[in-house]
CSV table of C-alpha atoms in Angstrom, one decimal:
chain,number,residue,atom,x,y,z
Z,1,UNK,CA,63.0,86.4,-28.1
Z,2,UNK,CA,63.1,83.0,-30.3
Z,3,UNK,CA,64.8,80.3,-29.8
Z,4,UNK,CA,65.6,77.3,-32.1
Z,5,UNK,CA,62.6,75.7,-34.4
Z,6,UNK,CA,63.5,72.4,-32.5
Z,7,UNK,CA,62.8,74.1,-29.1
Z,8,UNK,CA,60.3,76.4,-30.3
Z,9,UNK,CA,58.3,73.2,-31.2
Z,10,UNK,CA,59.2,71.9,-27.4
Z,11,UNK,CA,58.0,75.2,-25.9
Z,12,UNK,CA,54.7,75.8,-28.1
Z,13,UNK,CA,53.9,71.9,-27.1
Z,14,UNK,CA,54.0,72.4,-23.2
Z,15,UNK,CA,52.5,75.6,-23.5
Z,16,UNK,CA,49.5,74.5,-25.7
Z,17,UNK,CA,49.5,71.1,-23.6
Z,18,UNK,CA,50.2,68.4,-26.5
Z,19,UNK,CA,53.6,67.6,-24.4
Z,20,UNK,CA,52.8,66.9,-20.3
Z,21,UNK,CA,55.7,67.6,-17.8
Z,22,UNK,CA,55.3,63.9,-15.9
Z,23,UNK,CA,56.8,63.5,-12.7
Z,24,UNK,CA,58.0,60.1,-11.9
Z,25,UNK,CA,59.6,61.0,-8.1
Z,26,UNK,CA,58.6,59.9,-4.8
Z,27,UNK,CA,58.5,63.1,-2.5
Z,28,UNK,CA,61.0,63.3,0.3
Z,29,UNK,CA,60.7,63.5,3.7
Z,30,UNK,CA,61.4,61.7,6.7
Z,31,UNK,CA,58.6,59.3,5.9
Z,32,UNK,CA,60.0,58.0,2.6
Z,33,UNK,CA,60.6,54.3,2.9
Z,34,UNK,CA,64.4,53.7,2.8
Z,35,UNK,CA,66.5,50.3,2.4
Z,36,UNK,CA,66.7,48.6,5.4
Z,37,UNK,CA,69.4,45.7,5.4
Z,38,UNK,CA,70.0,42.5,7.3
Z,39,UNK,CA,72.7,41.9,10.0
Z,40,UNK,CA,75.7,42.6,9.7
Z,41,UNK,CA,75.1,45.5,7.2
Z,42,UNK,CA,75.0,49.2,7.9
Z,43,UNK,CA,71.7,51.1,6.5
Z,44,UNK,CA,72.1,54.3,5.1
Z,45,UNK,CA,70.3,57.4,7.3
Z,46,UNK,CA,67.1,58.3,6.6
Z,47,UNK,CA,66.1,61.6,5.2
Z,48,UNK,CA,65.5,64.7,7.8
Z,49,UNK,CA,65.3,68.3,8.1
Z,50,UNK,CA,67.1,70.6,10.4
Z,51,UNK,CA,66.2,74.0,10.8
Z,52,UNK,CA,68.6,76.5,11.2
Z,53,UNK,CA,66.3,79.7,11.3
Z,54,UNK,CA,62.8,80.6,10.7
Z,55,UNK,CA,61.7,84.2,10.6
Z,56,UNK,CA,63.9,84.4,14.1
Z,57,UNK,CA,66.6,85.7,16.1
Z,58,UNK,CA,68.9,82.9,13.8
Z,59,UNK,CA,67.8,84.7,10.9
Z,60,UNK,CA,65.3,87.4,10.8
Z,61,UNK,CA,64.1,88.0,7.3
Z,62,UNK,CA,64.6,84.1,6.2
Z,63,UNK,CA,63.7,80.5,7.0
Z,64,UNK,CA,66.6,77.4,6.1
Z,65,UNK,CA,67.4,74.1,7.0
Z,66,UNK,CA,70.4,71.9,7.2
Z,67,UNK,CA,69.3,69.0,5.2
Z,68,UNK,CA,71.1,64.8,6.8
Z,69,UNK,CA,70.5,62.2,3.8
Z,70,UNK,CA,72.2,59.4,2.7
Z,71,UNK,CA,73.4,59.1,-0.8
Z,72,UNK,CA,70.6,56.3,-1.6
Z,73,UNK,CA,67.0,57.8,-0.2
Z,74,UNK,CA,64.3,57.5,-2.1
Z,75,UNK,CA,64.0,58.2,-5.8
Z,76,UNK,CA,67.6,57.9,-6.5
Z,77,UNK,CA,70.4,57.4,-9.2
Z,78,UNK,CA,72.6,54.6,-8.3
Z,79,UNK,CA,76.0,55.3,-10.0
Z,80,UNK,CA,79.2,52.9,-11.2
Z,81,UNK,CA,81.1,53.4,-7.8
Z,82,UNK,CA,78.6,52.1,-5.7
Z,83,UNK,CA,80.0,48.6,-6.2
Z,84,UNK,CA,82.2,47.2,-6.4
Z,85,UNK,CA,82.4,46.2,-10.1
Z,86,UNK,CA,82.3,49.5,-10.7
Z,87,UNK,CA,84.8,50.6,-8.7
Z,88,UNK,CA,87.0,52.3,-11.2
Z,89,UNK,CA,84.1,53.8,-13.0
Z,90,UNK,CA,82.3,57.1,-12.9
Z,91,UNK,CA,81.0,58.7,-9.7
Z,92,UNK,CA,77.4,60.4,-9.4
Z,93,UNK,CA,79.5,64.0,-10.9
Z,94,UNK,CA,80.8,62.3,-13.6
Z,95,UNK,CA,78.3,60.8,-15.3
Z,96,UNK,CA,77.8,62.9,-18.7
Z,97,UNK,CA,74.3,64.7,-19.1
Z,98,UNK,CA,74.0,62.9,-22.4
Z,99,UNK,CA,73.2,59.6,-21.0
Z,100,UNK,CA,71.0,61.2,-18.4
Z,101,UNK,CA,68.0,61.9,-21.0
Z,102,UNK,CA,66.8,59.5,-23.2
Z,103,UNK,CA,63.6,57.2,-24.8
Z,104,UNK,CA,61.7,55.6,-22.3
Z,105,UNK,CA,60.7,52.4,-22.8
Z,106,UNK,CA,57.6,51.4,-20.2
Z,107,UNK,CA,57.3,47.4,-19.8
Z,108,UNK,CA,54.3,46.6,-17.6
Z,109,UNK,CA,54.3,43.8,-15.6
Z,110,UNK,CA,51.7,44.5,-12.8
Z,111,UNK,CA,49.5,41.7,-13.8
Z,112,UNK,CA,52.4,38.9,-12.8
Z,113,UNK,CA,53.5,41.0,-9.5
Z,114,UNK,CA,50.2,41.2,-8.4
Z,115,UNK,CA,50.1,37.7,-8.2
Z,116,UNK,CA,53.7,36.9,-7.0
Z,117,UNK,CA,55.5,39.8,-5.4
Z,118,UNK,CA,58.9,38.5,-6.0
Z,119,UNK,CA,58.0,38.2,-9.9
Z,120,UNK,CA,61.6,38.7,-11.8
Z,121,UNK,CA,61.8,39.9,-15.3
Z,122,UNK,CA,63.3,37.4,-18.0
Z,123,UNK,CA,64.8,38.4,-21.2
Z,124,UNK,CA,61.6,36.6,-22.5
Z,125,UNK,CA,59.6,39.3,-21.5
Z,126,UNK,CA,61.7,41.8,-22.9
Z,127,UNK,CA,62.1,40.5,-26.4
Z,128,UNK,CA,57.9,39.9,-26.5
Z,129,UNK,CA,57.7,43.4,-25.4
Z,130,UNK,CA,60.2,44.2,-28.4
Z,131,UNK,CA,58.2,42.3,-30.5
Z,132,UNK,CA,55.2,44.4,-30.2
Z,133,UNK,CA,56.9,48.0,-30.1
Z,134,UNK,CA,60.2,47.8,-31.8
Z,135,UNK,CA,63.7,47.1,-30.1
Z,136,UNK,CA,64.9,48.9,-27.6
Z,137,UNK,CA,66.2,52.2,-28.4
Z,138,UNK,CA,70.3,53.1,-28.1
Z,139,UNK,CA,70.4,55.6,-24.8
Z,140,UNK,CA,67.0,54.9,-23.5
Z,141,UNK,CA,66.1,53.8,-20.1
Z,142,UNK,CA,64.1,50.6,-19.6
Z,143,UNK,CA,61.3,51.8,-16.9
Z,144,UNK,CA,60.1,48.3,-14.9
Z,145,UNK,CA,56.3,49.0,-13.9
Z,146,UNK,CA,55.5,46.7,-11.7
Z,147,UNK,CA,52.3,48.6,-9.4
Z,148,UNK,CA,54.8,48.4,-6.3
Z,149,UNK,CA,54.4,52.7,-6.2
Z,150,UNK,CA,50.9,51.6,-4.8
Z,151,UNK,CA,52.8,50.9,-1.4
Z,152,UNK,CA,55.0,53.8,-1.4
Z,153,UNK,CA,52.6,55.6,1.5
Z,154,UNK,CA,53.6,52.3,3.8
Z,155,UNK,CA,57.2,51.4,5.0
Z,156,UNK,CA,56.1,48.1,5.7
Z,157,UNK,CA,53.9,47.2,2.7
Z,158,UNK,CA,56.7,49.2,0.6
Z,159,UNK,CA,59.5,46.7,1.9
Z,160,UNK,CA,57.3,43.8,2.7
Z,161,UNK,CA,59.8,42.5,5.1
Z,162,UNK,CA,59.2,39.1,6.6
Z,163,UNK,CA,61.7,36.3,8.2
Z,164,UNK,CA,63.0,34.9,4.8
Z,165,UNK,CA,63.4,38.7,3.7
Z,166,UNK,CA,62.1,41.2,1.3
Z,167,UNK,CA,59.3,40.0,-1.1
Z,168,UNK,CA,59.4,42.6,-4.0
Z,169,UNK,CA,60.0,42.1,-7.9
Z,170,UNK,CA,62.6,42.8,-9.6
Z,171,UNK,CA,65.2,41.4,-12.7
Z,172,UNK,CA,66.4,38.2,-12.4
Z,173,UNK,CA,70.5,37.4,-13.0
Z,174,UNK,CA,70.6,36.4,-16.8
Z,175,UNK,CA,68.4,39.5,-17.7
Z,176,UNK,CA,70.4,41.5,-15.6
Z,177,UNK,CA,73.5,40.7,-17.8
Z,178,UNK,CA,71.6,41.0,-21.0
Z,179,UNK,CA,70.9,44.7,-20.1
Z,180,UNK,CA,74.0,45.2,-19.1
Z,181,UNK,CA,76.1,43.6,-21.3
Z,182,UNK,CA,73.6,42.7,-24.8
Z,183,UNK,CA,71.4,46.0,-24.6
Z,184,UNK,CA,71.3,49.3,-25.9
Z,185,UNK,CA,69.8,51.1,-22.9
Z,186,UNK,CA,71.7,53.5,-20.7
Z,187,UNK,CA,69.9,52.4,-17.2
Z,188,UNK,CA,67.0,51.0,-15.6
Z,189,UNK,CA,64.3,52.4,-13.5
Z,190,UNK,CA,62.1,50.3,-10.5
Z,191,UNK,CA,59.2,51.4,-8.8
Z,192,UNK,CA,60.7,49.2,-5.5
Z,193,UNK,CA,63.3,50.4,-2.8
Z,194,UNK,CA,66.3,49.5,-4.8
Z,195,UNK,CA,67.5,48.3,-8.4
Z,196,UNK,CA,67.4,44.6,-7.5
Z,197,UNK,CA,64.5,42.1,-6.5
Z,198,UNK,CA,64.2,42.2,-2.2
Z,199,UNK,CA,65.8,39.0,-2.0
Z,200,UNK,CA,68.4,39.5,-4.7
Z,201,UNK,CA,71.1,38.1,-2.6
Z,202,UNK,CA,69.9,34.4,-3.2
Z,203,UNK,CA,70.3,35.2,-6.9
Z,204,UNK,CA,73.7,34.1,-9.0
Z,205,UNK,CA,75.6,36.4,-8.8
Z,206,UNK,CA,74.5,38.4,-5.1
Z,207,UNK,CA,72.4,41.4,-6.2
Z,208,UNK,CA,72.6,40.7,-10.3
Z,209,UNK,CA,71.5,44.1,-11.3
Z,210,UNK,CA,73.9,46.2,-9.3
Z,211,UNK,CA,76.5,43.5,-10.4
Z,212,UNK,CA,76.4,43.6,-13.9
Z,213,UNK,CA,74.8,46.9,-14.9
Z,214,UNK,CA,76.8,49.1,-12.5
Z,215,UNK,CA,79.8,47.0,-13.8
Z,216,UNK,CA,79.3,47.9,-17.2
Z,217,UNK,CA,78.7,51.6,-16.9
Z,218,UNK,CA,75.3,51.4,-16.9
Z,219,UNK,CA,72.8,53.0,-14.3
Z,220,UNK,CA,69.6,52.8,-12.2
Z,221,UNK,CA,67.0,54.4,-10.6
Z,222,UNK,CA,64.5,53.7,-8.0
Z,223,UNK,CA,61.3,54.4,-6.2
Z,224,UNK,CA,60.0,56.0,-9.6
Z,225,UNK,CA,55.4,56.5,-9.7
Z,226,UNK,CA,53.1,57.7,-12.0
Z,227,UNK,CA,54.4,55.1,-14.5
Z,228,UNK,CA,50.9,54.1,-15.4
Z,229,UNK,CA,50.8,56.9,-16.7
Z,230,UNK,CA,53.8,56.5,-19.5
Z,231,UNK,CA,52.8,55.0,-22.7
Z,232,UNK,CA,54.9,51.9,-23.8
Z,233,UNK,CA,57.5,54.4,-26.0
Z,234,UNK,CA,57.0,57.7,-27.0
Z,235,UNK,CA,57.7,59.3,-23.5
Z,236,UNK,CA,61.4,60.9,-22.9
Z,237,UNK,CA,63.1,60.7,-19.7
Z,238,UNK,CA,64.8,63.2,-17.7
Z,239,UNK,CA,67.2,61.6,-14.4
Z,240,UNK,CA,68.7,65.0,-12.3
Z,241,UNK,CA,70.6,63.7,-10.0
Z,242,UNK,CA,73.0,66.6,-7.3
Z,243,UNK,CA,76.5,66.2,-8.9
Z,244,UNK,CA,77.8,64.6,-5.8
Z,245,UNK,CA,82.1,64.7,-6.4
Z,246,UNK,CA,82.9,61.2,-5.4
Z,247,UNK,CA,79.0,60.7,-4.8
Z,248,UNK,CA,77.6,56.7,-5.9
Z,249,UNK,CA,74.6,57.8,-6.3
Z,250,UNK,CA,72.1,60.9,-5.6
Z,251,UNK,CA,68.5,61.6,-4.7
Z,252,UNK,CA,66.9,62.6,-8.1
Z,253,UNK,CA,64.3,64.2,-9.5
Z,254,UNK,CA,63.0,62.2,-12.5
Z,255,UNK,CA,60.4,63.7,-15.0
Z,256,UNK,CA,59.3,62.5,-18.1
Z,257,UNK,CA,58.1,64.3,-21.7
Z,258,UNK,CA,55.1,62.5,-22.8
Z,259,UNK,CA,53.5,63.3,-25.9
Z,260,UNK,CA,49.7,63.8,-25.6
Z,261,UNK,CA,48.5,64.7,-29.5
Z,262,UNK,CA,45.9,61.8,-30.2
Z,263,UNK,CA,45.9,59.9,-26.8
């Protein structure tokens, strides 16, 4: 059986280990820190598991659950619909494969969150980035690591939740729009609960990211690990999100090709 030399070359490389399979997902379960919102706003469910039979009088030979999610639990794909400047634009079935898969380009920024949580991303840092590995790449996602995965085991650390609101990083307003709007890159991943900063609303406009990105038919994903473990560029990402008809967004599982000749 062959296949073509392009994926011949794919296959030989996972099978002789110079390409690693990556997984970038946080693993769900009931304990997987969801978005909680202030008053007056409706959180989505969390995750859980219904069993329906297990080796029993339901069903003898076979074990299955009912699964009760909402659309935007943990590592997930937040598509166009989901707000309102995206509207009109493509639900979470919709959105072609194409766009799905692309260059990953890893900006680390764990040095400036570690010393202020609510760090936001400039198109400063973007363009120094840029300047030491080459512009950003047409189709490719722009993965944020930021060391927030290291709280991922603890809802409370996760959200950091206080009486002024969430402390996490994120992208401020005016980068937000130059991704959106100035960029080649198909979507953005964070290591946090959601696509914006925790306290995002302050920002100009209210939640910049979802604003302008999902506005301009561009995409996001969240609660993404093992980013320390990407190089820079080099790495290709793979977002599979359930083709939810009329879905704005998915849970996802998000791996990543990294090339390990030399490294």
């Amino acid at each position: 059986m062959t296949t073509s030399p392009v994926l011949d070359q794919l296959i030989g490389g996972l099978a002789g280990g110079d390409v690693e399979i990556l997984d970038l997902t946080t693993r769900l379960s009931s304990d997987t820190p969801a978005l909680r919102l202030p008053e007056p706003f409706t959180d989505p469910i969390d995750f859980r598991l219904e069993q329906v039979s297990a080796y029993d009088e339901p069903g003898p030979y076979w074990r299955h659950h009912n699964i009760h999610t909402g659309e935007h639990i943990g590592t997930h794909l937040d598509a166009p619909v989901h707000w309102v400047t995206g509207k009109d634009g493509l639900d979470v079935s919709q959105i072609p494969m194409s766009r799905l898969v692309g260059p990953a380009a890893v900006l680390d920024v764990s040095a400036e969150v570690a010393k202020d949580p609510e760090f936001l991303l400039e198109v400063d840092h973007i363009r120094a980035w840029e300047t030491e590995h080459g512009t950003l790449s047409n189709g490719s996602w722009l993965l944020l690591r930021t060391g927030w995965d290291q709280y991922g085991h603890d809802r409370e650390l996760f959200l950091n939740t206080d009486e002024d609101g969430s402390r996490t990083p994120g992208i401020s307003a005016d980068c937000a729009r130059w991704l959106a709007e100035d960029s080649p890159v198909s979507g953005i991943g964070v290591e946090t609960v959601g696509i914006d900063a925790g306290n995002a609303m302050r920002l100009d406009p209210p939640f910049p990211v979802h604003h302008h990105l999902l506005g301009n038919d561009r995409y996001g994903v969240t609660s993404l690990r093992n980013l320390a473990h990407l190089p820079p560029t080099g790495a290709v990402v793979v977002v599979s999100p359930l083709p939810i008809v009329h879905g704005t967004g998915s849970p996802a599982r998000v791996i990543a090709f990294v090339d390990r000749r030399g490294r």
